[in-house]
Amino acid sequence: MEKRTFFVVVALLMFIASKASLKTTVMDLTCEYLTNPIGIGCKQPRLSWKINTGQSNYVQTAYEIWTASSEKELKTKQNLIWSSGKISSSQSVNVVYEGPELISKQRVYWKVRIWGPDGKVSNWSEPAFWETGLLETTDWKATWITSPVDDSKFEKRPSPYFRAEFNVEKSVESARVYVSALGLYELYLNGKKIGNDFFTPGWTSYKNRIQYQTFDVTSFLKKENALGAILGSGWYRGNIGWSGNINYYGDRLALLAQLEIQYTDGSSEVITTDESWKVNTGAICESEIYNGETYDARLEPTGWDLSGYNDRDWKKVQVLDHSLENLIAPQGPPVRAIQKIDPVELLVTPEGDTVFDMGQNMVGWVRLMVNGKAGDKVVLKFAEVLDKDGNFYTANLRSAKATDTYFLKGNGNEVYEPHFTFHGFRFVKVEGYPGELSLDAVKGIVIHSDMKLTNSFTCSDSLINRLQKNILWGQKGNFLDVPTDCPQRDERMGWTGDAQVFSQTAAFNFDVAAFFTKWMADVAADQLPDGKVTNVVPDVLNGGGGATGWADVALVIPWNMYLAYGDKRILEVQYPSMKAWVEYMRKRAGDDLLWTEDWHFGDWLAYATNQSDYPGATTDKGFIATAYFRYSSSLLAKIAGIIGKTEDEKEYSQLSEGIKKAFNHEFVTPAGRLVSHTQTAYSLALAFDMLPDDLVPKAAKYLAEDVQSFGHLTTGFLGTPLLCEVLSNHGYDALAFMLLNRKEYPSWLYPVTQGATTIWERWDGQKPDGTFQDVGMNSFNHYAYGAIGSWLYTYVTGIGIDEDNPGYKHFYLAPHPGGGLTYAKTKFDSPYGVIVSGWKVNGENIEYQIEIPANTTATVILPDVALQDVSIDEDIEFRENGVQKEKDVRFELGSGKYTFTW
């Protein structure tokens, strides 16, 4: 009897456990792509959630959202701000808040529950919240303050330190500080740095938009308080761009801060920057993005950020007459210290330099640990590579000094990190270190915009795995508030061409929705009145722009963000900018619709048989410009249709077809040969649908023959992202895999064989004999060629976007084993949850494992296989759900985990 009871209990527990595993929960609530954000500037924020369930084929059939002013009211349904009611919809991404209009400084708590296909409702999610910032200019009571010392012409410009004291006499309910700067700032309250963000307020089109940040400082307040800030030149007035662009946006640093305190008795108080503040200089003697920082610890004004500090020798600030009209809440993720790296080796070069090898080309700085006498001077210099003899090499940094200098104060162990500079480096040369150096004297601090990592790709080839790591590191190193071209030399600008060709790969590897939302607003802000899009954004090159493939960022990135995240709003917001750029091209092309006259970068840094050729000279630039004119016009027509502008949809569809006709008349022979007989020309023509249907196979054959003839790629910035995709789409995947696997120059794996840990700017940045390319343009951290990543994820492992159901609401899983690989796998965290697509060769069979997240569906396409040879989860009967389509087998599947074998 006891034994029977035991088995009954076990069976019951197993039944309960199985039911629990099938329980559906709503999780990962976000608002505008952020978790519990404070200080947002959106009056109609979008809400998203993910679904965790053990049920297969789960589709949300309805949802309900509650919002309230407190968690208690949310729980009890008292005084709800807004209830959506039960909405019959499967939408769980970017659901627009439709309650009463939000006001400044309003915190809103929210939760959601959903109904499944069986009609059963889930439990309510855990509560989340968002909080608005200062939504109106009139909310600002603070004034801009600056130092009375005009140091704009000084050779070295020390950072100003600002401070003020105030008392708190009542019990505090909550406190927020809203802060911005002309320049960069670090904010301190009662001796503690506020927030873990760096390079605030961020880099925007400062003449049009300046961000402010919001911090919760409730727990920092005391009875007696000191609020302070340190400013750095940063992008605002530092050396940025070429030709010594000093003071590009302004010559005076300034601070704006507003601390709002809510007391438990219902009263409030506002502390602001005004003429009562004081200012002085301190230990930061100089801090510039390109050149580095000089810090003299002997000059630290100890206690300056604490109450009671003697500031009688400090100067009174000046109020700066600067507008508050262009202040905006942040739209993108902040820059943060994301990772720490220990050096792998301490070496002495043949020239006698002492150098740390961090083992990874990284972006950030090193934390220095040192003990010595007051006045001891330690100099840190940064480089990406050693030369062929093993010596420290900085020629490719051009005029950037990339040097941090620290003077010790001499009272025991000291730790130093710079404040307003960053470096791109793998190697650190140390001069003047007191005592004996060891590996624990420095630690690498990796910084970048705080984007969530969303992708992992692995395969059976270790070099390709290293390539994927290099792609990730290239993105991390260059996505530092704006998508820079490179992080080390005297440039570091937001080149539009690099960003647009890499944007699809970028959206796989990290969650870049908010990052690009912010940056694209600056693209529009810096766009010229005639529609010309600048070459770099924010623009620090005095309006230079209009280059094909670069300026088309105005359409390409919003379109790719729509595809990746289902974000319709970015299309709506950026539409005037998109339209203005297409109209600019129409004017420049003229009545014949051929854009052949203006200067362009072309297929930048393409391989040339004559190495003295101008970079990108191998493909006719008028050909490229007209192809992009057609492509952007066709995108604009699609986008117009999506956002309900039907007349524009018709107009730009007709324009697109007109350009295509003109292109074929001008650039294509009747046999399908292009006047520019290059890999880039054929890739553009085929990818952008430039050719009549009957010439497509012929053009694809010409492309394949060119690749076979060279035995390698010849493409540059514009052709490279398309090459393997086009070859694969037209039946030449063996050639695409050949290009991927090639280890000699030029190829993706050649830099890997040379020890690269990031993507290079040039195919041969370092030549086989160990010498370097032209020092005038030779970055070893330049992400553009990393766009091959998209082909690895979408073709090799086969995760494909469905344009008609963007954001992976429905997607394709179409793997392509090949290239000598024995396995490949991508694990991608989509807006709906994790998608897995991984195949491996198992003897004579291929095993393919997939995972489809809840509330989505997928079309599985198995290549070159007969339906009768496929089994799924060892269930032969499941074949009934498959459809043979020519050489492929297709299955329509809902959420769940599946294993195919054929």
Tab-separated table of C-alpha atoms in Angstrom, residues 560-846:
chain	number	residue	atom	x	y	z
A	560	ASN	CA	16.506	47.767	-42.279
A	561	MET	CA	15.296	48.787	-38.818
A	562	TYR	CA	11.719	48.300	-39.975
A	563	LEU	CA	12.586	44.829	-41.236
A	564	ALA	CA	14.528	43.849	-38.114
A	565	TYR	CA	12.228	45.294	-35.454
A	566	GLY	CA	8.889	45.870	-37.160
A	567	ASP	CA	9.411	49.556	-36.345
A	568	LYS	CA	6.932	51.493	-38.458
A	569	ARG	CA	7.462	54.715	-36.526
A	570	ILE	CA	11.025	55.186	-37.760
A	571	LEU	CA	9.644	55.111	-41.304
A	572	GLU	CA	7.072	57.755	-40.438
A	573	VAL	CA	9.534	59.998	-38.617
A	574	GLN	CA	12.277	59.755	-41.235
A	575	TYR	CA	9.971	59.949	-44.259
A	576	PRO	CA	10.488	63.671	-44.996
A	577	SER	CA	14.251	63.100	-44.929
A	578	MET	CA	13.982	60.086	-47.234
A	579	LYS	CA	11.809	61.943	-49.709
A	580	ALA	CA	14.092	64.972	-49.698
A	581	TRP	CA	17.097	62.817	-50.572
A	582	VAL	CA	15.340	61.060	-53.450
A	583	GLU	CA	14.205	64.414	-54.799
A	584	TYR	CA	17.780	65.697	-54.539
A	585	MET	CA	18.917	62.764	-56.690
A	586	ARG	CA	16.112	63.403	-59.167
A	587	LYS	CA	17.283	67.000	-59.603
A	588	ARG	CA	20.919	65.988	-59.994
A	589	ALA	CA	20.071	63.271	-62.513
A	590	GLY	CA	17.909	65.465	-64.698
A	591	ASP	CA	15.329	64.475	-67.266
A	592	ASP	CA	17.230	61.411	-68.488
A	593	LEU	CA	17.238	59.977	-64.932
A	594	LEU	CA	20.948	59.131	-65.195
A	595	TRP	CA	23.027	60.449	-62.319
A	596	THR	CA	26.446	60.649	-63.970
A	597	GLU	CA	27.895	64.087	-63.286
A	598	ASP	CA	28.645	64.573	-59.579
A	599	TRP	CA	31.640	63.430	-57.512
A	600	HIS	CA	31.216	60.248	-55.449
A	601	PHE	CA	33.361	57.949	-53.343
A	602	GLY	CA	32.281	55.051	-55.531
A	603	ASP	CA	33.136	51.506	-54.523
A	604	TRP	CA	35.577	52.776	-51.958
A	605	LEU	CA	38.800	50.813	-51.436
A	606	ALA	CA	37.940	48.203	-54.032
A	607	TYR	CA	40.669	45.815	-55.097
A	608	ALA	CA	42.400	47.123	-58.223
A	609	THR	CA	44.654	45.167	-60.562
A	610	ASN	CA	46.799	48.279	-60.798
A	611	GLN	CA	47.460	49.066	-57.164
A	612	SER	CA	48.168	52.712	-57.984
A	613	ASP	CA	44.573	53.153	-59.095
A	614	TYR	CA	42.489	55.606	-57.116
A	615	PRO	CA	40.464	53.720	-54.467
A	616	GLY	CA	37.110	52.688	-55.864
A	617	ALA	CA	37.982	53.565	-59.465
A	618	THR	CA	37.195	50.133	-60.866
A	619	THR	CA	33.413	50.595	-61.192
A	620	ASP	CA	31.941	53.570	-63.029
A	621	LYS	CA	30.590	55.999	-60.451
A	622	GLY	CA	27.696	57.121	-62.632
A	623	PHE	CA	26.667	53.478	-62.877
A	624	ILE	CA	26.731	53.152	-59.079
A	625	ALA	CA	24.912	56.457	-58.536
A	626	THR	CA	22.121	55.582	-60.941
A	627	ALA	CA	21.740	52.127	-59.399
A	628	TYR	CA	21.388	53.635	-55.923
A	629	PHE	CA	18.996	56.267	-57.290
A	630	ARG	CA	16.785	53.435	-58.496
A	631	TYR	CA	17.187	51.430	-55.262
A	632	SER	CA	16.323	54.313	-52.942
A	633	SER	CA	13.376	55.320	-55.123
A	634	SER	CA	12.015	51.775	-54.965
A	635	LEU	CA	12.445	51.717	-51.185
A	636	LEU	CA	10.656	55.062	-50.899
A	637	ALA	CA	7.732	53.656	-52.885
A	638	LYS	CA	7.513	50.629	-50.563
A	639	ILE	CA	7.743	52.795	-47.470
A	640	ALA	CA	5.110	55.217	-48.761
A	641	GLY	CA	2.738	52.286	-49.183
A	642	ILE	CA	3.440	50.977	-45.686
A	643	ILE	CA	2.701	54.303	-43.997
A	644	GLY	CA	-0.376	55.044	-46.111
A	645	LYS	CA	0.952	57.621	-48.601
A	646	THR	CA	-0.645	56.035	-51.638
A	647	GLU	CA	-0.019	58.906	-54.072
A	648	ASP	CA	3.674	58.912	-53.216
A	649	GLU	CA	3.755	55.146	-53.553
A	650	LYS	CA	2.482	55.430	-57.103
A	651	GLU	CA	4.780	58.320	-58.023
A	652	TYR	CA	7.977	56.741	-56.743
A	653	SER	CA	7.132	53.336	-58.189
A	654	GLN	CA	6.897	55.011	-61.580
A	655	LEU	CA	10.123	56.921	-60.944
A	656	SER	CA	11.894	53.722	-59.978
A	657	GLU	CA	10.795	51.960	-63.142
A	658	GLY	CA	11.810	54.954	-65.219
A	659	ILE	CA	15.313	54.894	-63.740
A	660	LYS	CA	15.560	51.175	-64.412
A	661	LYS	CA	14.676	51.709	-68.065
A	662	ALA	CA	17.206	54.522	-68.422
A	663	PHE	CA	19.862	52.451	-66.659
A	664	ASN	CA	19.439	49.537	-69.052
A	665	HIS	CA	19.624	51.834	-72.065
A	666	GLU	CA	22.819	53.459	-70.811
A	667	PHE	CA	24.752	50.755	-68.970
A	668	VAL	CA	23.591	47.311	-70.221
A	669	THR	CA	24.276	45.537	-73.523
A	670	PRO	CA	21.587	43.344	-75.119
A	671	ALA	CA	23.644	40.323	-74.044
A	672	GLY	CA	23.441	41.313	-70.363
A	673	ARG	CA	27.006	42.555	-70.115
A	674	LEU	CA	27.500	45.755	-68.122
A	675	VAL	CA	29.625	48.672	-69.248
A	676	SER	CA	31.456	48.327	-65.931
A	677	HIS	CA	32.410	44.677	-66.093
A	678	THR	CA	33.166	44.351	-62.363
A	679	GLN	CA	31.952	42.246	-59.497
A	680	THR	CA	30.531	45.317	-57.814
A	681	ALA	CA	28.639	46.385	-60.934
A	682	TYR	CA	26.981	43.001	-61.360
A	683	SER	CA	26.276	42.694	-57.628
A	684	LEU	CA	24.532	46.078	-57.568
A	685	ALA	CA	22.568	45.422	-60.748
A	686	LEU	CA	21.342	42.047	-59.547
A	687	ALA	CA	20.709	42.999	-55.912
A	688	PHE	CA	18.846	46.191	-56.823
A	689	ASP	CA	16.658	44.556	-59.523
A	690	MET	CA	18.109	46.740	-62.244
A	691	LEU	CA	17.832	44.231	-65.114
A	692	PRO	CA	14.988	42.776	-67.185
A	693	ASP	CA	14.160	39.196	-66.252
A	694	ASP	CA	15.661	37.681	-69.377
A	695	LEU	CA	19.074	39.232	-68.693
A	696	VAL	CA	19.324	38.245	-65.036
A	697	PRO	CA	20.765	34.741	-65.648
A	698	LYS	CA	23.258	36.162	-68.152
A	699	ALA	CA	24.425	38.875	-65.777
A	700	ALA	CA	24.732	36.367	-62.955
A	701	LYS	CA	26.858	34.184	-65.224
A	702	TYR	CA	29.126	37.126	-66.056
A	703	LEU	CA	29.543	37.779	-62.345
A	704	ALA	CA	30.361	34.146	-61.638
A	705	GLU	CA	32.880	34.055	-64.483
A	706	ASP	CA	34.594	37.175	-63.163
A	707	VAL	CA	34.878	35.666	-59.686
A	708	GLN	CA	36.243	32.455	-61.190
A	709	SER	CA	38.683	34.367	-63.356
A	710	PHE	CA	40.162	36.335	-60.481
A	711	GLY	CA	39.778	33.567	-57.927
A	712	HIS	CA	38.927	36.191	-55.342
A	713	LEU	CA	36.737	39.206	-54.688
A	714	THR	CA	37.535	42.613	-56.203
A	715	THR	CA	34.838	44.590	-54.409
A	716	GLY	CA	35.026	47.606	-52.094
A	717	PHE	CA	32.714	49.150	-49.507
A	718	LEU	CA	29.564	49.100	-51.665
A	719	GLY	CA	30.013	45.832	-53.522
A	720	THR	CA	31.352	43.614	-50.753
A	721	PRO	CA	28.146	43.385	-48.657
A	722	LEU	CA	26.207	42.163	-51.714
A	723	LEU	CA	28.645	39.810	-53.415
A	724	CYS	CA	28.100	36.492	-51.636
A	725	GLU	CA	24.374	37.127	-51.299
A	726	VAL	CA	23.999	37.700	-55.034
A	727	LEU	CA	26.100	34.674	-55.954
A	728	SER	CA	24.074	32.462	-53.628
A	729	ASN	CA	20.719	33.776	-54.794
A	730	HIS	CA	21.589	32.928	-58.377
A	731	GLY	CA	22.869	29.417	-57.908
A	732	TYR	CA	26.564	30.043	-57.399
A	733	ASP	CA	26.847	29.278	-53.708
A	734	ALA	CA	30.008	27.206	-54.294
A	735	LEU	CA	31.721	30.412	-55.432
A	736	ALA	CA	30.354	32.300	-52.449
A	737	PHE	CA	31.763	29.678	-50.097
A	738	MET	CA	35.069	29.809	-51.995
A	739	LEU	CA	35.270	33.542	-51.299
A	740	LEU	CA	34.450	32.967	-47.638
A	741	ASN	CA	37.074	30.250	-47.229
A	742	ARG	CA	39.880	31.985	-49.107
A	743	LYS	CA	42.832	32.738	-46.829
A	744	GLU	CA	45.051	34.718	-49.180
A	745	TYR	CA	44.767	38.435	-49.916
A	746	PRO	CA	42.207	39.736	-50.766
A	747	SER	CA	39.701	37.936	-48.544
A	748	TRP	CA	37.891	38.061	-45.224
A	749	LEU	CA	40.126	35.403	-43.702
A	750	TYR	CA	43.443	36.895	-44.805
A	751	PRO	CA	43.445	39.397	-41.906
A	752	VAL	CA	42.527	36.560	-39.556
A	753	THR	CA	45.591	34.617	-40.670
A	754	GLN	CA	47.633	37.751	-39.944
A	755	GLY	CA	46.392	37.813	-36.346
A	756	ALA	CA	43.594	40.366	-36.743
A	757	THR	CA	41.139	40.636	-33.865
A	758	THR	CA	38.909	43.213	-35.568
A	759	ILE	CA	37.867	43.970	-39.162
A	760	TRP	CA	40.362	46.018	-41.173
A	761	GLU	CA	39.721	49.078	-43.330
A	762	ARG	CA	41.743	47.607	-46.202
A	763	TRP	CA	41.965	44.069	-47.477
A	764	ASP	CA	45.748	44.286	-47.030
A	765	GLY	CA	46.195	46.678	-44.127
A	766	GLN	CA	49.121	44.486	-43.186
A	767	LYS	CA	50.855	42.846	-46.125
A	768	PRO	CA	52.188	39.276	-46.135
A	769	ASP	CA	55.733	40.574	-45.623
A	770	GLY	CA	54.650	42.383	-42.459
A	771	THR	CA	54.735	45.888	-43.930
A	772	PHE	CA	51.709	48.170	-43.809
A	773	GLN	CA	49.463	49.905	-46.306
A	774	ASP	CA	49.407	53.685	-46.739
A	775	VAL	CA	49.620	55.281	-43.286
A	776	GLY	CA	47.218	57.991	-44.432
A	777	MET	CA	44.315	55.549	-44.386
A	778	ASN	CA	44.957	52.242	-42.684
A	779	SER	CA	42.673	51.519	-39.766
A	780	PHE	CA	42.784	48.102	-38.160
A	781	ASN	CA	39.304	48.544	-36.667
A	782	HIS	CA	36.854	49.418	-39.429
A	783	TYR	CA	33.632	47.420	-39.455
A	784	ALA	CA	32.359	47.908	-43.035
A	785	TYR	CA	33.772	44.680	-44.517
A	786	GLY	CA	32.217	42.840	-41.588
A	787	ALA	CA	28.928	43.064	-43.499
A	788	ILE	CA	29.660	39.485	-44.611
A	789	GLY	CA	28.140	38.544	-41.258
A	790	SER	CA	24.661	39.013	-42.653
A	791	TRP	CA	25.320	36.325	-45.282
A	792	LEU	CA	26.595	33.923	-42.618
A	793	TYR	CA	23.411	34.306	-40.603
A	794	THR	CA	20.846	34.561	-43.405
A	795	TYR	CA	22.304	32.124	-45.920
A	796	VAL	CA	24.650	29.672	-44.228
A	797	THR	CA	22.352	29.164	-41.241
A	798	GLY	CA	19.350	30.558	-43.068
A	799	ILE	CA	17.492	32.988	-40.780
A	800	GLY	CA	15.631	35.203	-43.247
A	801	ILE	CA	13.336	38.183	-42.764
A	802	ASP	CA	9.853	38.247	-44.297
A	803	GLU	CA	9.223	41.787	-45.592
A	804	ASP	CA	5.472	41.276	-45.300
A	805	ASN	CA	5.768	40.336	-41.617
A	806	PRO	CA	8.739	42.354	-40.342
A	807	GLY	CA	10.450	42.059	-36.983
A	808	TYR	CA	10.450	38.236	-37.263
A	809	LYS	CA	6.712	37.921	-36.724
A	810	HIS	CA	7.052	35.428	-39.556
A	811	PHE	CA	10.467	34.474	-40.896
A	812	TYR	CA	12.286	31.941	-43.021
A	813	LEU	CA	14.628	29.161	-41.965
A	814	ALA	CA	16.528	28.090	-45.058
A	815	PRO	CA	19.933	26.618	-44.179
A	816	HIS	CA	22.607	25.974	-46.785
A	817	PRO	CA	25.201	23.428	-45.699
A	818	GLY	CA	28.351	23.699	-47.773
A	819	GLY	CA	31.795	25.164	-48.033
A	820	GLY	CA	33.387	22.192	-46.333
A	821	LEU	CA	31.739	23.086	-43.040
A	822	THR	CA	30.501	20.208	-40.903
A	823	TYR	CA	28.261	22.355	-38.732
A	824	ALA	CA	27.001	25.915	-38.375
A	825	LYS	CA	24.612	27.471	-35.900
A	826	THR	CA	23.077	30.878	-35.243
A	827	LYS	CA	21.257	31.711	-32.030
A	828	PHE	CA	19.470	35.025	-32.420
A	829	ASP	CA	17.391	36.874	-29.832
A	830	SER	CA	14.653	38.449	-31.945
A	831	PRO	CA	12.017	40.932	-30.737
A	832	TYR	CA	9.794	37.910	-29.987
A	833	GLY	CA	12.398	35.644	-28.430
A	834	VAL	CA	15.208	33.298	-29.333
A	835	ILE	CA	15.466	31.869	-32.843
A	836	VAL	CA	17.852	28.961	-33.322
A	837	SER	CA	18.988	27.604	-36.661
A	838	GLY	CA	21.780	25.043	-36.623
A	839	TRP	CA	22.816	22.207	-38.899
A	840	LYS	CA	25.506	19.562	-38.743
A	841	VAL	CA	26.730	16.804	-40.995
A	842	ASN	CA	26.089	13.472	-39.321
A	843	GLY	CA	27.664	10.748	-41.429
A	844	GLU	CA	25.819	10.776	-44.720
A	845	ASN	CA	22.905	12.710	-43.228
A	846	ILE	CA	22.303	16.291	-42.226
